[in-house]
PDB file of C-alpha atoms in Angstrom:
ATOM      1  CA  UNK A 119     -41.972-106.564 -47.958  1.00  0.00           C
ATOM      2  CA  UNK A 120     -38.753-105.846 -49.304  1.00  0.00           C
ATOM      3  CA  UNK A 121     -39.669-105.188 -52.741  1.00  0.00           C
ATOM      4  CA  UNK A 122     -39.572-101.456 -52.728  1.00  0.00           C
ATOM      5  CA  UNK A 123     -36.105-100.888 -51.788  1.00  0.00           C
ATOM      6  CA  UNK A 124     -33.028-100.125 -54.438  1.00  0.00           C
ATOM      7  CA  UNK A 125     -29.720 -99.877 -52.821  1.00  0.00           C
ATOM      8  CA  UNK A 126     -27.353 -97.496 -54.528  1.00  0.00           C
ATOM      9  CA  UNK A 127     -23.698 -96.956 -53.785  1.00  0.00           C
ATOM     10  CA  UNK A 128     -20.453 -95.919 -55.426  1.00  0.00           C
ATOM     11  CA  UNK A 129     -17.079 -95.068 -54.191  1.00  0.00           C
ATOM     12  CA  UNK A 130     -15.134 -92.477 -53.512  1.00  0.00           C
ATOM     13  CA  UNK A 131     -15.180 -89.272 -56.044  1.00  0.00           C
ATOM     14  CA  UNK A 132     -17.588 -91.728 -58.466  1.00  0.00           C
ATOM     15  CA  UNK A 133     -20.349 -88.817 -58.494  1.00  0.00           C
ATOM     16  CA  UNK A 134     -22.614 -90.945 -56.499  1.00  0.00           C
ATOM     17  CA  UNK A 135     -24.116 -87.195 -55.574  1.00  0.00           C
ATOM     18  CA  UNK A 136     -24.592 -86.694 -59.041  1.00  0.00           C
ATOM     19  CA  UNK A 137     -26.706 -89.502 -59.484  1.00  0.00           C
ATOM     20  CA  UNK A 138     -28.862 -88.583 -56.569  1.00  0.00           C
ATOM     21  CA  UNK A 139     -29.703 -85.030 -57.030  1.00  0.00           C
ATOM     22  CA  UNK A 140     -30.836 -86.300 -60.429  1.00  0.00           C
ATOM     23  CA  UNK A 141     -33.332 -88.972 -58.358  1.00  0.00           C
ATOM     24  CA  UNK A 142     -34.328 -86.181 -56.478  1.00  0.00           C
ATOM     25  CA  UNK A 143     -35.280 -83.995 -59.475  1.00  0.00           C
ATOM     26  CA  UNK A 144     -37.381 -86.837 -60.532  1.00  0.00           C
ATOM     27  CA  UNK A 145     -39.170 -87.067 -56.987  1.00  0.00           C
ATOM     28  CA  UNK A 146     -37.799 -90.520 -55.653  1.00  0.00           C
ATOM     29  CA  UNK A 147     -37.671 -90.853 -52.296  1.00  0.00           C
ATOM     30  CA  UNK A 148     -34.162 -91.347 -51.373  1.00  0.00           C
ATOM     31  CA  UNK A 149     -32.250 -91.808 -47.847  1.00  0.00           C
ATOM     32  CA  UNK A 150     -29.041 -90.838 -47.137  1.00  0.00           C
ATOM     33  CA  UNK A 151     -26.940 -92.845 -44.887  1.00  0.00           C
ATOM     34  CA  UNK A 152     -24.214 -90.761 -44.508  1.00  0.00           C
ATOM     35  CA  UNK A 153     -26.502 -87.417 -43.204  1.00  0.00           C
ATOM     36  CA  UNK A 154     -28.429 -89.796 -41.025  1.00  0.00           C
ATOM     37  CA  UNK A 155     -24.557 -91.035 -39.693  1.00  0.00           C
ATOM     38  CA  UNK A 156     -24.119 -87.317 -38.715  1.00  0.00           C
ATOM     39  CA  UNK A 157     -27.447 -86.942 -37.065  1.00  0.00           C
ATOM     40  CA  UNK A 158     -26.965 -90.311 -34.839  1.00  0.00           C
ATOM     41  CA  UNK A 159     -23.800 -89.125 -33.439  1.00  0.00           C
ATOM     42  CA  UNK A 160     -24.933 -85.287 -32.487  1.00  0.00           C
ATOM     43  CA  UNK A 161     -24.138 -83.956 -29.023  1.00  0.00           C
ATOM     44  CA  UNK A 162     -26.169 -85.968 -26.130  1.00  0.00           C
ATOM     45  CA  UNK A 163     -27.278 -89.231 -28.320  1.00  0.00           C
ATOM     46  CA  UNK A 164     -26.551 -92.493 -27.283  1.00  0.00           C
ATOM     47  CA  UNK A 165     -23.542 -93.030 -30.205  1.00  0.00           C
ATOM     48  CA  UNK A 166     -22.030 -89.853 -29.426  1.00  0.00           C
ATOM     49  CA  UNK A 167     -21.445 -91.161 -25.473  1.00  0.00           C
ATOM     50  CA  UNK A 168     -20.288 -94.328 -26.360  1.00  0.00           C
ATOM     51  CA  UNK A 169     -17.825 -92.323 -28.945  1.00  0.00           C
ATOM     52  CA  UNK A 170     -16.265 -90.086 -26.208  1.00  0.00           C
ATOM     53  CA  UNK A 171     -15.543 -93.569 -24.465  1.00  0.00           C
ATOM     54  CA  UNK A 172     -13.562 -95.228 -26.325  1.00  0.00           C
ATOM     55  CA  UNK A 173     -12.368 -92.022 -28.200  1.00  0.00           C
ATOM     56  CA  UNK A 174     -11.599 -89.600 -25.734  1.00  0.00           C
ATOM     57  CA  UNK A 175     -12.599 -85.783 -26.113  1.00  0.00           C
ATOM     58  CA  UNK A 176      -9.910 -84.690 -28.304  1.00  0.00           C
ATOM     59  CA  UNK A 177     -11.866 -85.825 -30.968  1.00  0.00           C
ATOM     60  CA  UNK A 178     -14.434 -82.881 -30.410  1.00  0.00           C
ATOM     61  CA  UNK A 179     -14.755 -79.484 -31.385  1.00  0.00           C
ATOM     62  CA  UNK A 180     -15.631 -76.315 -29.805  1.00  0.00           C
ATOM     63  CA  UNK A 181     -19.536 -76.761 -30.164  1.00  0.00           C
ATOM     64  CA  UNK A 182     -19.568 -80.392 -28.755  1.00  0.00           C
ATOM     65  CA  UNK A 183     -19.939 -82.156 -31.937  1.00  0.00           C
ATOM     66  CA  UNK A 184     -17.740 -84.870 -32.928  1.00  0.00           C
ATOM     67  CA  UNK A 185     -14.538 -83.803 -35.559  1.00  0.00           C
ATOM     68  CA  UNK A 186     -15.587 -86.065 -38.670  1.00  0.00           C
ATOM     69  CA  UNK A 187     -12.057 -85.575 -39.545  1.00  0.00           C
ATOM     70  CA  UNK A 188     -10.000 -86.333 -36.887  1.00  0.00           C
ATOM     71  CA  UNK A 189     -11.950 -89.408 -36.334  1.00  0.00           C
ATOM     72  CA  UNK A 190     -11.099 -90.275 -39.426  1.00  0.00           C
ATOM     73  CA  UNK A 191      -7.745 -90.120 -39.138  1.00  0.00           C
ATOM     74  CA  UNK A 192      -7.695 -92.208 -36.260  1.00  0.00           C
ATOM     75  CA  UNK A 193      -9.808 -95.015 -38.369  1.00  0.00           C
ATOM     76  CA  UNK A 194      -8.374 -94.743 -41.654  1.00  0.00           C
ATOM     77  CA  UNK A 195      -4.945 -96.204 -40.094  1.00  0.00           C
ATOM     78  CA  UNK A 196      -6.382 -98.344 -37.528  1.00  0.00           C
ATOM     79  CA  UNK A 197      -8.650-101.174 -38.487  1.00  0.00           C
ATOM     80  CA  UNK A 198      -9.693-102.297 -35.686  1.00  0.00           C
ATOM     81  CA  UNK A 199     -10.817 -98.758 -34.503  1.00  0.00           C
ATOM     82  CA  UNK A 200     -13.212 -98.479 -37.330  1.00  0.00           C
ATOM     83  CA  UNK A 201     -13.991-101.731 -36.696  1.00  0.00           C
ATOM     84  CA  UNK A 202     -15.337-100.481 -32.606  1.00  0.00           C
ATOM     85  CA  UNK A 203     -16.463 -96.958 -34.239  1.00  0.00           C
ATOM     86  CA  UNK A 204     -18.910 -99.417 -36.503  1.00  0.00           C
ATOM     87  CA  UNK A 205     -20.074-101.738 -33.984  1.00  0.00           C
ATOM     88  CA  UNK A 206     -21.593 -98.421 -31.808  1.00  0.00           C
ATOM     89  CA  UNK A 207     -22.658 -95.934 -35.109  1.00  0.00           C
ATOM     90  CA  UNK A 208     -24.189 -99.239 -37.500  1.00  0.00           C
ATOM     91  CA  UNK A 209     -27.170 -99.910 -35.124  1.00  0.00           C
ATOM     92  CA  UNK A 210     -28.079 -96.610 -34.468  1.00  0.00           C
ATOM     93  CA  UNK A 211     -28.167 -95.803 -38.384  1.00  0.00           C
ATOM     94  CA  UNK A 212     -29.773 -98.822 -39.418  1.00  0.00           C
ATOM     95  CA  UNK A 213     -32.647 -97.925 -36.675  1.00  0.00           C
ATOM     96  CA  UNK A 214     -33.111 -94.307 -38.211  1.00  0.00           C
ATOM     97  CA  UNK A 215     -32.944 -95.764 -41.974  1.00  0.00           C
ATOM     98  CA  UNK A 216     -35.698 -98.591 -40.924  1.00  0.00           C
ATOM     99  CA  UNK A 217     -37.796 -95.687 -39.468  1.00  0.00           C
ATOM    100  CA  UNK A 218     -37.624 -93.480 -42.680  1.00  0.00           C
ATOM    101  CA  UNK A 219     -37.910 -96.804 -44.886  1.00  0.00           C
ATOM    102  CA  UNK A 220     -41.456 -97.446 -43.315  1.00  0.00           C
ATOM    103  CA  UNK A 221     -42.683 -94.057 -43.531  1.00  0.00           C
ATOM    104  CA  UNK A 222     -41.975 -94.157 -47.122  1.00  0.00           C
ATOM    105  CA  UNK A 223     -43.644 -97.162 -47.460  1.00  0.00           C
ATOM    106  CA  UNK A 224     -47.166 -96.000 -45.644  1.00  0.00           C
ATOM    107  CA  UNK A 225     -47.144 -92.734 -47.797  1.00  0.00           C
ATOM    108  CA  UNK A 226     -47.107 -95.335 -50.643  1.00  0.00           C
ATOM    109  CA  UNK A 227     -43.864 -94.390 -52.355  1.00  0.00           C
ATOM    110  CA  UNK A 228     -43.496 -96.895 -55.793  1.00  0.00           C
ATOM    111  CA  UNK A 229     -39.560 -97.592 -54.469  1.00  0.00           C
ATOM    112  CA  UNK A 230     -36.735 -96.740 -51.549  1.00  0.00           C
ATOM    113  CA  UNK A 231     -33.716 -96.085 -52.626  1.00  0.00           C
ATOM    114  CA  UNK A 232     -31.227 -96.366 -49.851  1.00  0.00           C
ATOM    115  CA  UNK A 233     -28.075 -94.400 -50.446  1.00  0.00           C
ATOM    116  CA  UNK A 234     -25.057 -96.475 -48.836  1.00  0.00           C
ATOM    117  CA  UNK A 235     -21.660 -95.872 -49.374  1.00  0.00           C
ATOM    118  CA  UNK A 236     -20.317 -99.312 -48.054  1.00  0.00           C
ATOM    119  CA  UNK A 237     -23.619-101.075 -49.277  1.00  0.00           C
ATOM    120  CA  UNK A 238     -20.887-103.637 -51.323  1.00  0.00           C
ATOM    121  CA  UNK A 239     -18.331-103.784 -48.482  1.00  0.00           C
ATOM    122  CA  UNK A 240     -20.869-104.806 -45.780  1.00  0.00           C
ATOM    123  CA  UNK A 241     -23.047-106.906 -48.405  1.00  0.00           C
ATOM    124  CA  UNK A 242     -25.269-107.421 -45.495  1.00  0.00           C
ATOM    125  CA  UNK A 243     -27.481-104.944 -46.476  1.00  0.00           C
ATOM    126  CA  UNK A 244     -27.922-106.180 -50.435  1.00  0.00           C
ATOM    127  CA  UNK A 245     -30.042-109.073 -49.527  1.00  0.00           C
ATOM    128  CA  UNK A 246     -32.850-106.631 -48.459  1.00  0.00           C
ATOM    129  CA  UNK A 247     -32.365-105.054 -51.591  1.00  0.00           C
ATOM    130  CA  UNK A 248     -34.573-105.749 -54.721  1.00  0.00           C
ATOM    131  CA  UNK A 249     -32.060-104.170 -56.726  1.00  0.00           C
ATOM    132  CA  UNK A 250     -28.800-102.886 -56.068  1.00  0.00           C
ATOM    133  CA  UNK A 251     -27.418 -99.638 -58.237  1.00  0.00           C
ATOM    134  CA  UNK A 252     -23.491 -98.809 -58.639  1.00  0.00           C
ATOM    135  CA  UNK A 253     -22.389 -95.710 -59.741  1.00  0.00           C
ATOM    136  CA  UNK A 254     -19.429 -96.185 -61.976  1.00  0.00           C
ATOM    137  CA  UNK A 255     -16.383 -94.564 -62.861  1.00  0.00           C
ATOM    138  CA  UNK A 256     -13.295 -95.547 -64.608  1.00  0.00           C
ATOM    139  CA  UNK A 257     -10.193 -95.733 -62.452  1.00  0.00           C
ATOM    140  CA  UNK A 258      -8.292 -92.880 -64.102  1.00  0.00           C
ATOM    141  CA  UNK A 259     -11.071 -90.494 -63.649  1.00  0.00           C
ATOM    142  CA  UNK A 260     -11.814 -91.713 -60.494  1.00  0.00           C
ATOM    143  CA  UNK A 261      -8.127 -90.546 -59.356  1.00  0.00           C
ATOM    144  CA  UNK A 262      -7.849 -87.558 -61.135  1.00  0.00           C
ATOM    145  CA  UNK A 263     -11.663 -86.350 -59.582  1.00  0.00           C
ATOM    146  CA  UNK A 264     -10.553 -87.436 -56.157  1.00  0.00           C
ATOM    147  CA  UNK A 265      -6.965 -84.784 -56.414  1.00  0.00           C
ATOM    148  CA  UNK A 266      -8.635 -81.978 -57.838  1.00  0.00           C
ATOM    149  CA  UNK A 267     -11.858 -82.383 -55.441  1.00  0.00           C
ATOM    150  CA  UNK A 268      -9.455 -82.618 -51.996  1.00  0.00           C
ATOM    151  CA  UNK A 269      -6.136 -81.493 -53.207  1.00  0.00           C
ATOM    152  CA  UNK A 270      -4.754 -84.372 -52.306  1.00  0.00           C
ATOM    153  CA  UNK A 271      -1.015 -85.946 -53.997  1.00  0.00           C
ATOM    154  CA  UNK A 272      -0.860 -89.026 -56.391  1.00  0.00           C
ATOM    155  CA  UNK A 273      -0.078 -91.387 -53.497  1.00  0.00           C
ATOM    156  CA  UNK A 274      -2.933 -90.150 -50.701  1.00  0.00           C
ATOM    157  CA  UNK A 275      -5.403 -90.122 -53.389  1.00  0.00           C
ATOM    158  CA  UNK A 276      -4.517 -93.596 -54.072  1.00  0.00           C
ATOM    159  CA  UNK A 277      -4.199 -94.927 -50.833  1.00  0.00           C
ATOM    160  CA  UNK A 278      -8.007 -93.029 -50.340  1.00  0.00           C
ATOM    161  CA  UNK A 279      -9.244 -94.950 -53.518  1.00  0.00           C
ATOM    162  CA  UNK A 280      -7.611 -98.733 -52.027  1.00  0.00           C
ATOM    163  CA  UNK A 281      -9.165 -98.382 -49.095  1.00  0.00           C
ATOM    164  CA  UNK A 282     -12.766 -99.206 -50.438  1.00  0.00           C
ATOM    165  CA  UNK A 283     -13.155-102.213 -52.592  1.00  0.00           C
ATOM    166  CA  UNK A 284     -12.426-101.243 -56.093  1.00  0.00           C
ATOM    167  CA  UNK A 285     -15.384-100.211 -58.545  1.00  0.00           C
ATOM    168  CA  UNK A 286     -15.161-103.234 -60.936  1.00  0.00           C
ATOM    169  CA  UNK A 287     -15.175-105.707 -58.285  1.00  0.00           C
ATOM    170  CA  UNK A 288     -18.800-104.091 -57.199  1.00  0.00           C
ATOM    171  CA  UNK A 289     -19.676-103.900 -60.446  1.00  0.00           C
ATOM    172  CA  UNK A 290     -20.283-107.914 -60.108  1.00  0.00           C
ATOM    173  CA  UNK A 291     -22.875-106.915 -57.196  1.00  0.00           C
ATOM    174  CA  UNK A 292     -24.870-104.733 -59.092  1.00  0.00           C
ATOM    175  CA  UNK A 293     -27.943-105.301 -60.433  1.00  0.00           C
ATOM    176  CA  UNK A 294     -27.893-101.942 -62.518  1.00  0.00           C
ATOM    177  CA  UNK A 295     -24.559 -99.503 -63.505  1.00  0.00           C
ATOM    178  CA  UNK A 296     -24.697 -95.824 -64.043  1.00  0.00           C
ATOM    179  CA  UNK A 297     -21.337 -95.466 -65.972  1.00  0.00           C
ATOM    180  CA  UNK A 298     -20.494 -91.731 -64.753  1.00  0.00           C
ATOM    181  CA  UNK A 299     -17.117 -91.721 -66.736  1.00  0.00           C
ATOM    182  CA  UNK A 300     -18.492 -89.344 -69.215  1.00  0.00           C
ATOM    183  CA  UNK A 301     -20.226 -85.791 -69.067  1.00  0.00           C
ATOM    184  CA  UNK A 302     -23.497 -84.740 -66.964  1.00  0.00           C
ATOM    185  CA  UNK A 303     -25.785 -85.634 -69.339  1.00  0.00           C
ATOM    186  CA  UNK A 304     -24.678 -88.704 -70.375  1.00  0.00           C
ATOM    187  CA  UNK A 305     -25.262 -89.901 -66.783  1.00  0.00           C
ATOM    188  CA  UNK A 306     -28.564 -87.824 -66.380  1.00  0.00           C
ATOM    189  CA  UNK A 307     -29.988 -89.667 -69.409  1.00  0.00           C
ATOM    190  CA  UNK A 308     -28.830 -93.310 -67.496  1.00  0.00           C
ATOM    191  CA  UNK A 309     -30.317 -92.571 -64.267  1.00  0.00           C
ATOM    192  CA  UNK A 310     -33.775 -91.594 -66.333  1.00  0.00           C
ATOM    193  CA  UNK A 311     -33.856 -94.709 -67.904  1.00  0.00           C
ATOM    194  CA  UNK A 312     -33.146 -96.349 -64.819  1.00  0.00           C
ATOM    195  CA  UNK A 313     -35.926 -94.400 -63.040  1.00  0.00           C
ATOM    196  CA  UNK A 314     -38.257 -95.338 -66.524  1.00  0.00           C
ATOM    197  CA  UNK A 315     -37.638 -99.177 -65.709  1.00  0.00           C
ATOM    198  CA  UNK A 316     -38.228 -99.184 -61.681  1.00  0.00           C
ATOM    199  CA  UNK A 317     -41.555 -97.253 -62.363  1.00  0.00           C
ATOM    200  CA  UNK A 318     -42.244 -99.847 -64.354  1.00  0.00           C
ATOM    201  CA  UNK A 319     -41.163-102.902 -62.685  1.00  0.00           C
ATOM    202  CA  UNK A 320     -43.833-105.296 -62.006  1.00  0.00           C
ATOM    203  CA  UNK A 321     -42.234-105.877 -58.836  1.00  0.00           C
ATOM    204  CA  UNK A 322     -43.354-102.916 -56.864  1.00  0.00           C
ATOM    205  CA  UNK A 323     -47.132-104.001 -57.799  1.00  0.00           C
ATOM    206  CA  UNK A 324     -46.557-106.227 -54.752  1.00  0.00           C
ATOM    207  CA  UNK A 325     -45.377-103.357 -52.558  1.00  0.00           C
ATOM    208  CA  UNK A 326     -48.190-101.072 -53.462  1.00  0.00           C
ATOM    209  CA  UNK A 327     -50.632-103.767 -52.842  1.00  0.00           C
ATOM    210  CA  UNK A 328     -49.326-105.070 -49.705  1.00  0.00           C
ATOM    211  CA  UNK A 329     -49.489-100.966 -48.674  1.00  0.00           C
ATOM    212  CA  UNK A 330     -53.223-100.557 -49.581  1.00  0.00           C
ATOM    213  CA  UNK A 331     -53.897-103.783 -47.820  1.00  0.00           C
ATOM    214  CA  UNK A 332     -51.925-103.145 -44.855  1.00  0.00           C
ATOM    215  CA  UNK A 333     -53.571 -98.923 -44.662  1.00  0.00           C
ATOM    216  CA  UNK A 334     -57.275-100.488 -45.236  1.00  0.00           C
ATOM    217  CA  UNK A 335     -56.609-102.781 -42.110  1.00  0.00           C
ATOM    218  CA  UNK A 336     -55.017 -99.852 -40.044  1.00  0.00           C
ATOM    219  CA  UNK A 337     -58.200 -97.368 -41.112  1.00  0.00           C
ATOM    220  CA  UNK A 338     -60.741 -99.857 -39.950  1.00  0.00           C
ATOM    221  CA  UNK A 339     -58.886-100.323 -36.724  1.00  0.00           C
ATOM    222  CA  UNK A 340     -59.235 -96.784 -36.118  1.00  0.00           C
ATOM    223  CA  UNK A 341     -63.078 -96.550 -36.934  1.00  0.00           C
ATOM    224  CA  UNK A 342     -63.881 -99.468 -34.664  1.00  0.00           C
ATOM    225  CA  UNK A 343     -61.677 -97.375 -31.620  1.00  0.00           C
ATOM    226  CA  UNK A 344     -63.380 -94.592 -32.370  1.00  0.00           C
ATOM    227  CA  UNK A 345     -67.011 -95.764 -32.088  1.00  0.00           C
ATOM    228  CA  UNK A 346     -65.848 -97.862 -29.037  1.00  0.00           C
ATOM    229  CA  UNK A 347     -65.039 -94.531 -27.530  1.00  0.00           C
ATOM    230  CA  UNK A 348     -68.039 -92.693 -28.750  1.00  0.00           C
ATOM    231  CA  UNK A 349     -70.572 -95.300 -27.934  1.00  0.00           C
TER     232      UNK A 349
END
């Protein structure tokens, strides 16, 4: 089923993190692709091989681990090295995500929400979605967060900011917008109303019931082992 899972994404300096520490608060069961993107490339995994490859080792540090920001360097100026650094780290993440998506779904969470930063750049990942969240900001305050958060000039903060695909064209992607132009609260009381209409969604009625149908045929699997085994 893919009723259960709500894709949420942003861009950069949009206070996508804002939105999800709220959603956190409030108990949702959220997955981060970006900390599963740093545990898929750690010292000794399959990506992190594959990296050194094609990469070479100046792109580690002292420990082993792979320098996030060297590597991006070499990306953010060279498509078509992003382009081989997605083709070996996108499997691997989508593996891990898959594996937390189905554990949420056996512990009988109401809805997933999958936290993707490119979710409306690689748009292959929205058709699984039931609904799709953007977190919103207005370009101004997008620029002016984005300098005072890295220190960055007028012109690297802007190049940062072109690089993605700009907020209002994802905004015709979304199924939902948390406008996060304005103050904490303002956005706390959108993302509860948000949260107020998934809990109430008719369609995770489908999810729970295809979870309670799919545990009762799992438990009497197990009891039928088991007396095997004891008889």
């Amino acid at each position: 089923s893919t009723m259960f899972l709500v894709g949420l994404s942003g861009g950069i300096a949009s206070g996508k993190s804002t939105v999800v520490a709220v959603l956190r608060e409030l108990g949702c069961a959220v997955i981060d692709a970006d900390v599963i993107a740093r545990q898929v490339v750690q010292p000794h995994s399959k990506a992190h091989q594959q990296i050194l490859q094609h990469f070479g080792t100046e792109i580690l540090l002292e420990n082993g681990e792979i320098n996030r920001e060297a590597l991006g360097n070499i990306i953010f100026s060279q498509p078509e090295k992003r382009r081989l650094l997605n083709s070996i780290t996108h499997p691997e993440i989508l593996k891990e995500m898959l594996k937390q998506v189905l554990k949420y779904f056996v512990l009988g969470y109401r809805y997933v929400i999958l936290d993707i930063p490119l979710l409306f750049e690689t748009r292959g990942l929205t058709r699984f979605m039931t609904y799709t969240v953007l977190v919103y900001c207005d370009p101004p305050t997008q620029l002016g967060r984005l300098m005072k958060r890295s220190g960055l000039g007028v012109a690297e903060a802007e190049a940062r900011i072109s690089s993605q695909l700009p907020l209002d064209e994802k905004r015709k992607w979304a199924t939902h917008v948390i406008d996060n132009s304005g103050d904490r609260e303002s956005t706390r009381r959108q993302v509860l109303r948000l949260h107020a209409r998934l809990e109430d969604s008719l369609d995770f009625l489908w999810a729970r019931l295809a979870v309670g149908t799919a545990l009762a045929g799992f438990g009497g699997l197990v009891f039928l082992l088991i007396r095997h085994f004891i008889s």
